[in-house]
Short mmCIF file of C-alpha atoms in Angstrom, two decimals:
data_model
loop_
_atom_site.label_atom_id
_atom_site.label_comp_id
_atom_site.label_asym_id
_atom_site.label_seq_id
_atom_site.Cartn_x
_atom_site.Cartn_y
_atom_site.Cartn_z
CA UNK R 1 0.15 0.04 -0.25
CA UNK R 2 1.66 3.59 -0.67
CA UNK R 3 1.14 5.70 2.34
CA UNK R 4 1.78 9.12 1.88
CA UNK R 5 1.91 12.06 4.83
CA UNK R 6 0.02 14.43 3.09
CA UNK R 7 -3.89 13.82 3.52
CA UNK R 8 -5.94 13.83 0.12
CA UNK R 9 -8.56 16.33 1.83
CA UNK R 10 -5.48 18.31 2.37
CA UNK R 11 -4.36 18.27 -1.68
CA UNK R 12 -8.11 18.83 -2.36
CA UNK R 13 -7.90 21.78 -0.41
CA UNK R 14 -4.71 22.99 -2.86
CA UNK R 15 -6.24 21.98 -6.04
CA UNK R 16 -9.09 23.74 -5.44
CA UNK R 17 -7.43 27.33 -5.17
CA UNK R 18 -8.08 29.99 -8.33
CA UNK R 19 -5.49 32.61 -7.10
CA UNK R 20 -3.35 33.06 -9.14
CA UNK R 21 -0.33 32.82 -6.81
CA UNK R 22 -1.54 29.27 -6.20
CA UNK R 23 -2.60 28.23 -9.73
CA UNK R 24 0.90 26.18 -10.30
CA UNK R 25 0.08 24.55 -6.99
CA UNK R 26 -3.29 23.61 -7.38
CA UNK R 27 -2.47 22.06 -10.55
CA UNK R 28 0.58 20.23 -8.92
CA UNK R 29 -1.86 19.20 -6.54
CA UNK R 30 -3.93 17.86 -8.75
CA UNK R 31 -1.56 15.95 -10.43
CA UNK R 32 -0.18 14.38 -7.18
CA UNK R 33 -3.61 12.76 -6.33
CA UNK R 34 -4.26 11.28 -9.45
CA UNK R 35 -0.58 10.10 -9.30
CA UNK R 36 -1.12 8.42 -5.52
CA UNK R 37 -4.18 6.83 -6.73
CA UNK R 38 -3.00 5.15 -9.42
CA UNK R 39 0.06 4.04 -7.22
CA UNK R 40 -2.38 2.68 -4.99
CA UNK R 41 -4.60 0.91 -7.80
CA UNK R 42 -1.40 -0.48 -9.45
CA UNK R 43 1.49 -1.46 -6.74
CA UNK R 44 4.61 -2.36 -8.28
CA UNK R 45 6.09 -4.85 -6.01
CA UNK R 46 4.32 -7.35 -3.78
CA UNK R 47 3.67 -6.92 -0.08
CA UNK R 48 6.05 -9.15 1.75
CA UNK R 49 4.33 -11.38 4.44
CA UNK R 50 4.56 -10.07 7.97
CA UNK R 51 7.77 -11.06 9.82
CA UNK R 52 5.82 -12.86 12.87
CA UNK R 53 8.15 -11.74 15.87
CA UNK R 54 10.02 -8.35 16.78
CA UNK R 55 13.18 -9.60 17.31
CA UNK R 56 14.32 -12.01 14.52
CA UNK R 57 18.09 -10.62 13.89
CA UNK R 58 20.54 -8.86 16.44
CA UNK R 59 20.49 -5.22 14.67
CA UNK R 60 23.51 -4.68 12.54
CA UNK R 61 24.52 -1.24 11.05
CA UNK R 62 22.35 0.79 8.78
CA UNK R 63 22.44 -0.01 4.93
CA UNK R 64 21.64 3.50 3.52
CA UNK R 65 21.44 4.34 -0.12
CA UNK R 66 19.84 8.09 -1.26
CA UNK R 67 18.94 8.75 -4.58
CA UNK R 68 17.82 11.76 -6.62
CA UNK R 69 15.08 11.73 -9.32
CA UNK R 70 15.87 15.21 -10.78
CA UNK R 71 12.38 16.16 -10.93
CA UNK R 72 11.33 13.27 -12.40
CA UNK R 73 8.72 10.69 -11.12
CA UNK R 74 10.73 7.62 -12.22
CA UNK R 75 12.17 5.60 -9.24
CA UNK R 76 14.82 5.02 -7.86
CA UNK R 77 16.58 7.97 -9.88
CA UNK R 78 20.29 8.74 -9.65
CA UNK R 79 22.58 7.71 -6.95
CA UNK R 80 23.61 10.14 -5.26
CA UNK R 81 25.06 8.73 -1.64
CA UNK R 82 25.74 5.17 -0.50
CA UNK R 83 26.14 3.94 3.26
CA UNK R 84 29.08 5.71 4.60
CA UNK R 85 29.82 7.93 1.62
CA UNK R 86 30.64 11.61 2.32
CA UNK R 87 27.69 14.67 2.61
CA UNK R 88 26.66 15.39 -0.89
CA UNK R 89 25.90 19.04 0.21
CA UNK R 90 22.68 18.37 -1.18
CA UNK R 91 20.09 19.53 1.88
CA UNK R 92 17.28 17.20 0.80
CA UNK R 93 19.97 14.08 0.10
CA UNK R 94 21.76 14.27 3.69
CA UNK R 95 18.77 15.08 5.21
CA UNK R 96 17.10 11.77 4.13
CA UNK R 97 20.40 10.29 4.72
CA UNK R 98 20.38 11.34 8.30
CA UNK R 99 16.65 10.73 8.59
CA UNK R 100 17.04 6.88 7.54
CA UNK R 101 19.94 6.75 10.20
CA UNK R 102 18.13 8.15 13.30
CA UNK R 103 15.01 6.08 12.41
CA UNK R 104 17.47 2.81 12.25
CA UNK R 105 18.96 3.77 15.55
CA UNK R 106 15.75 4.09 17.21
CA UNK R 107 14.44 0.82 16.25
CA UNK R 108 18.19 -0.83 17.03
CA UNK R 109 18.69 0.52 20.39
CA UNK R 110 15.65 0.69 21.86
CA UNK R 111 13.72 -2.17 20.34
CA UNK R 112 16.52 -4.13 19.60
CA UNK R 113 14.74 -4.24 15.74
CA UNK R 114 16.84 -5.09 12.99
CA UNK R 115 16.05 -2.53 10.74
CA UNK R 116 12.37 -1.86 9.16
CA UNK R 117 11.71 -5.69 8.37
CA UNK R 118 13.64 -7.05 11.27
CA UNK R 119 16.27 -8.75 9.52
CA UNK R 120 18.54 -6.12 8.31
CA UNK R 121 16.22 -4.65 5.31
CA UNK R 122 18.00 -1.91 3.04
CA UNK R 123 17.13 1.44 3.65
CA UNK R 124 16.40 3.25 0.16
CA UNK R 125 15.41 6.85 -0.34
CA UNK R 126 14.55 8.92 -3.03
CA UNK R 127 14.70 12.92 -2.78
CA UNK R 128 13.47 15.63 -5.74
CA UNK R 129 10.78 13.39 -6.62
CA UNK R 130 8.31 15.20 -9.02
CA UNK R 131 7.80 19.29 -9.75
CA UNK R 132 5.99 21.16 -6.71
CA UNK R 133 5.56 17.57 -5.28
CA UNK R 134 3.61 18.23 -2.06
CA UNK R 135 4.35 14.73 -0.37
CA UNK R 136 6.44 12.14 0.87
CA UNK R 137 5.64 8.17 0.93
CA UNK R 138 6.35 4.84 1.71
CA UNK R 139 5.56 2.54 -1.88
CA UNK R 140 6.08 -0.95 0.21
CA UNK R 141 9.93 -1.08 -0.63
CA UNK R 142 11.57 2.38 -0.55
CA UNK R 143 10.77 6.36 0.94
CA UNK R 144 9.95 8.97 -1.83
CA UNK R 145 10.56 12.68 -0.88
CA UNK R 146 8.71 15.58 -2.62
CA UNK R 147 10.34 19.34 -2.74
CA UNK R 148 7.18 21.00 -1.54
CA UNK R 149 6.04 24.01 -3.77
CA UNK R 150 7.70 27.10 -1.80
CA UNK R 151 4.45 28.28 -1.24
CA UNK R 152 3.20 26.26 1.45
CA UNK R 153 5.03 23.40 1.95
CA UNK R 154 8.85 23.28 2.10
CA UNK R 155 10.80 20.10 1.16
CA UNK R 156 9.53 17.21 2.99
CA UNK R 157 13.03 15.70 4.19
CA UNK R 158 13.50 18.65 6.75
CA UNK R 159 10.66 16.77 9.40
CA UNK R 160 12.47 14.28 10.97
CA UNK R 161 8.78 13.22 12.12
CA UNK R 162 7.95 12.64 8.56
CA UNK R 163 10.97 10.42 7.89
CA UNK R 164 10.17 8.52 10.80
CA UNK R 165 6.76 8.27 10.32
CA UNK R 166 6.66 7.11 6.49
CA UNK R 167 9.38 4.20 7.54
CA UNK R 168 7.21 3.12 10.64
CA UNK R 169 4.71 2.11 7.75
CA UNK R 170 7.10 -0.24 6.84
CA UNK R 171 7.46 -1.71 10.30
CA UNK R 172 3.73 -1.85 10.08
CA UNK R 173 3.69 -3.91 7.01
CA UNK R 174 6.32 -6.36 8.43
CA UNK R 175 4.33 -6.67 11.43
CA UNK R 176 0.62 -5.94 11.92
CA UNK R 177 -0.10 -5.46 8.61
CA UNK R 178 -3.15 -3.51 9.13
CA UNK R 179 -5.50 -2.93 6.57
CA UNK R 180 -5.05 0.80 5.01
CA UNK R 181 -8.71 1.45 5.60
CA UNK R 182 -11.02 2.57 8.49
CA UNK R 183 -10.14 2.48 12.14
CA UNK R 184 -7.16 -0.12 11.07
CA UNK R 185 -6.05 2.55 8.71
CA UNK R 186 -6.27 5.19 11.58
CA UNK R 187 -4.27 2.61 13.49
CA UNK R 188 -1.54 2.37 10.82
CA UNK R 189 -1.26 6.01 10.51
CA UNK R 190 -1.17 6.49 14.43
CA UNK R 191 1.36 3.98 14.54
CA UNK R 192 3.36 5.86 12.14
CA UNK R 193 2.80 9.46 13.77
CA UNK R 194 3.71 7.50 17.20
CA UNK R 195 7.06 6.47 16.09
CA UNK R 196 7.75 9.29 14.09
CA UNK R 197 7.50 11.49 17.07
CA UNK R 198 9.85 8.85 18.91
CA UNK R 199 12.61 9.04 16.29
CA UNK R 200 12.28 13.07 16.80
CA UNK R 201 12.51 12.53 20.28
CA UNK R 202 15.09 9.83 20.82
CA UNK R 203 17.51 11.91 18.03
CA UNK R 204 16.80 15.39 20.32
CA UNK R 205 16.92 13.57 23.56
CA UNK R 206 13.64 15.12 24.55
CA UNK R 207 11.52 13.85 27.54
CA UNK R 208 8.20 13.66 26.77
CA UNK R 209 6.98 16.99 28.66
CA UNK R 210 9.83 19.08 26.68
CA UNK R 211 8.51 17.63 23.11
CA UNK R 212 6.33 19.56 20.96
CA UNK R 213 4.52 16.42 19.98
CA UNK R 214 3.90 17.59 16.28
CA UNK R 215 4.10 15.69 13.41
CA UNK R 216 5.54 17.54 10.33
CA UNK R 217 7.00 20.68 12.37
CA UNK R 218 8.68 23.25 10.12
CA UNK R 219 7.16 21.60 6.61
CA UNK R 220 4.78 24.83 6.62
CA UNK R 221 6.39 27.91 4.78
CA UNK R 222 5.84 31.28 6.90
CA UNK R 223 2.85 31.82 4.63
CA UNK R 224 0.53 29.27 6.52
CA UNK R 225 -1.13 29.67 9.83
CA UNK R 226 0.09 26.41 11.37
CA UNK R 227 2.45 25.10 13.35
CA UNK R 228 2.57 21.14 11.64
CA UNK R 229 0.53 18.70 9.88
CA UNK R 230 -0.90 16.92 13.22
CA UNK R 231 -0.95 17.63 17.19
CA UNK R 232 -0.63 14.15 18.69
CA UNK R 233 -1.01 16.19 22.11
CA UNK R 234 -3.76 18.09 21.02
CA UNK R 235 -5.45 16.77 17.79
CA UNK R 236 -7.57 19.48 15.63
CA UNK R 237 -5.17 22.22 16.43
CA UNK R 238 -2.12 22.31 14.51
CA UNK R 239 -3.49 24.42 11.99
CA UNK R 240 -6.18 26.81 11.15
CA UNK R 241 -5.62 28.44 7.57
CA UNK R 242 -7.47 30.11 4.62
CA UNK R 243 -5.80 27.92 2.01
CA UNK R 244 -5.54 24.37 3.99
CA UNK R 245 -8.40 24.95 6.13
CA UNK R 246 -8.77 23.83 9.66
CA UNK R 247 -6.95 20.67 11.04
CA UNK R 248 -9.96 18.01 11.27
CA UNK R 249 -8.72 15.66 13.57
CA UNK R 250 -10.89 14.38 16.61
CA UNK R 251 -9.77 13.94 20.43
CA UNK R 252 -12.03 11.62 21.57
CA UNK R 253 -14.48 8.97 20.19
CA UNK R 254 -17.31 11.89 20.78
CA UNK R 255 -16.36 13.55 17.69
CA UNK R 256 -15.01 10.43 15.59
CA UNK R 257 -15.60 11.25 11.72
CA UNK R 258 -17.31 8.66 9.61
CA UNK R 259 -16.57 9.24 6.32
CA UNK R 260 -15.75 7.03 2.88
CA UNK R 261 -13.02 10.01 2.16
CA UNK R 262 -9.77 9.31 2.94
CA UNK R 263 -10.34 5.62 3.08
CA UNK R 264 -12.28 5.93 5.78
CA UNK R 265 -10.84 8.99 7.25
CA UNK R 266 -7.53 7.29 8.34
CA UNK R 267 -5.36 10.69 8.46
CA UNK R 268 -8.25 11.98 10.73
CA UNK R 269 -9.35 9.70 13.24
CA UNK R 270 -6.04 8.92 13.99
CA UNK R 271 -5.79 11.45 16.37
CA UNK R 272 -7.76 9.61 18.72
CA UNK R 273 -5.16 6.76 19.40
CA UNK R 274 -2.69 9.64 19.01
CA UNK R 275 -3.62 11.59 21.99
CA UNK R 276 -4.10 8.13 23.71
CA UNK R 277 -0.25 7.41 23.28
CA UNK R 278 0.79 11.23 24.26
CA UNK R 279 -1.83 10.95 27.40
CA UNK R 280 0.44 7.63 28.64
CA UNK R 281 4.02 9.40 27.73
CA UNK R 282 2.77 12.53 29.57
CA UNK R 283 1.36 10.39 32.63
CA UNK R 284 4.19 8.64 33.13
CA UNK R 285 6.61 11.11 32.40
CA UNK R 286 10.57 10.79 31.26
CA UNK R 287 11.26 9.31 27.53
CA UNK R 288 8.19 8.50 25.62
CA UNK R 289 10.70 5.78 23.82
CA UNK R 290 10.87 4.04 26.92
CA UNK R 291 7.63 2.33 28.89
CA UNK R 292 5.11 3.92 26.43
CA UNK R 293 7.06 3.47 23.54
CA UNK R 294 7.94 -0.43 24.61
CA UNK R 295 4.06 -0.75 25.38
CA UNK R 296 3.32 0.35 21.46
CA UNK R 297 5.74 -1.63 19.76
CA UNK R 298 5.32 -5.01 22.22
CA UNK R 299 1.64 -4.13 20.77
CA UNK R 300 2.52 -3.59 17.06
CA UNK R 301 5.07 -7.07 16.74
CA UNK R 302 2.95 -9.07 19.09
CA UNK R 303 1.30 -11.01 15.92
CA UNK R 304 -2.13 -10.52 18.27
CA UNK R 305 -3.40 -7.59 15.91
CA UNK R 306 -5.96 -8.79 13.04
CA UNK R 307 -5.62 -6.69 9.67
CA UNK R 308 -9.06 -5.22 10.21
CA UNK R 309 -8.09 -4.12 14.00
CA UNK R 310 -10.33 -1.61 15.34
CA UNK R 311 -9.76 0.97 18.10
CA UNK R 312 -10.94 -0.86 20.79
CA UNK R 313 -9.07 -4.31 20.22
CA UNK R 314 -6.12 -1.94 19.96
CA UNK R 315 -6.68 -0.60 23.27
CA UNK R 316 -7.16 -4.06 24.79
CA UNK R 317 -4.05 -5.31 23.45
CA UNK R 318 -1.92 -1.86 24.86
CA UNK R 319 -3.55 -2.92 28.17
CA UNK R 320 -2.70 -6.16 27.77
CA UNK R 321 1.20 -5.34 26.66
CA UNK R 322 1.64 -3.29 29.40
CA UNK R 323 0.54 -5.78 32.25
CA UNK R 324 2.79 -8.28 30.23
CA UNK R 325 5.53 -5.78 30.77
CA UNK R 326 5.14 -4.22 34.07
CA UNK R 327 2.73 -5.78 35.65
CA UNK R 328 -1.42 -5.72 36.51
CA UNK R 329 -2.02 -2.24 38.60
CA UNK R 330 1.41 -0.89 37.54
CA UNK R 331 1.90 2.99 37.08
CA UNK R 332 2.12 2.05 33.21
CA UNK R 333 -1.01 -0.21 33.18
CA UNK R 334 -2.76 2.28 34.88
CA UNK R 335 -1.52 4.78 32.51
CA UNK R 336 -2.63 2.98 29.47
CA UNK R 337 -6.35 2.59 30.98
CA UNK R 338 -6.75 6.03 31.64
CA UNK R 339 -5.35 7.32 28.43
CA UNK R 340 -8.15 5.20 26.57
CA UNK R 341 -10.81 6.33 28.77
CA UNK R 342 -9.77 9.83 28.20
CA UNK R 343 -10.49 9.33 24.59
CA UNK R 344 -13.81 7.50 25.26
CA UNK R 345 -12.64 4.05 23.70
CA UNK R 346 -14.19 1.58 25.51
CA UNK R 347 -12.04 -1.49 26.84
#
């Protein structure tokens, strides 16, 4: 499945713009929507079977390769940097290289996971994809980054949480293989947001209290009234802009959005489990990649989640993981129960 960081509803807002300064961007957004749709309809490579356990091999060093699409839409593009190679001087290429490294480091050091698939998958990324391309995506085998349009979005390698988010789709692909639709799809998106912020917090050595809990911070230009694509701590508050509209994410089941758009609201309703994770992390304090991250990772990699997992089933699984790892009645277990109660997901 093609999983992109920019939701289709945001691209549709851009595509509908008629202002002279935005017409070129609107045209590019329309092309991006069509391109993502075609990629989803015809997946070039089959999705590998999930790896059944989180620890298949001792983590080794990353194996990164960065390519330059040179504004074309042909993958992978021209090789510009291999593992251990010197910095290129191209900000996008070097940010992608460093971001892949930080993502690999989190999984290796914190979760004892050997790359995305658990057995040392090579990490490939292509930068400078397309013209005015407002997106980044995981295509089932590699990362792809656009440069943005310069008016609304900056280059997509600028945000470490975006790099971590997209690579986490690969981890989900190789573990729970959550379907990309409805609540399972929202959980798929949420897992990517969770591990996206964990990559960023781990790299910056930020505690849960110090972190912004924003996804895509730094992507918007100064022309946009907004801080990021999403806020995990306060869903629905990330942006409120004349061009992009208002952040539509709900923060609890009371405002759950029922829609057929966006594969059943996968980028919208992910705000609910996102907030639950942030509540656990802030309740426990310290580093979110420690107890909270271990609970969520153990749940994802346990093999117990069905492809069509619901919020309720996922919540029960996180509670079971917290009990397994830390014991019933522990502060960790209690924090998980409190978080799901707060966002109105019944266990």
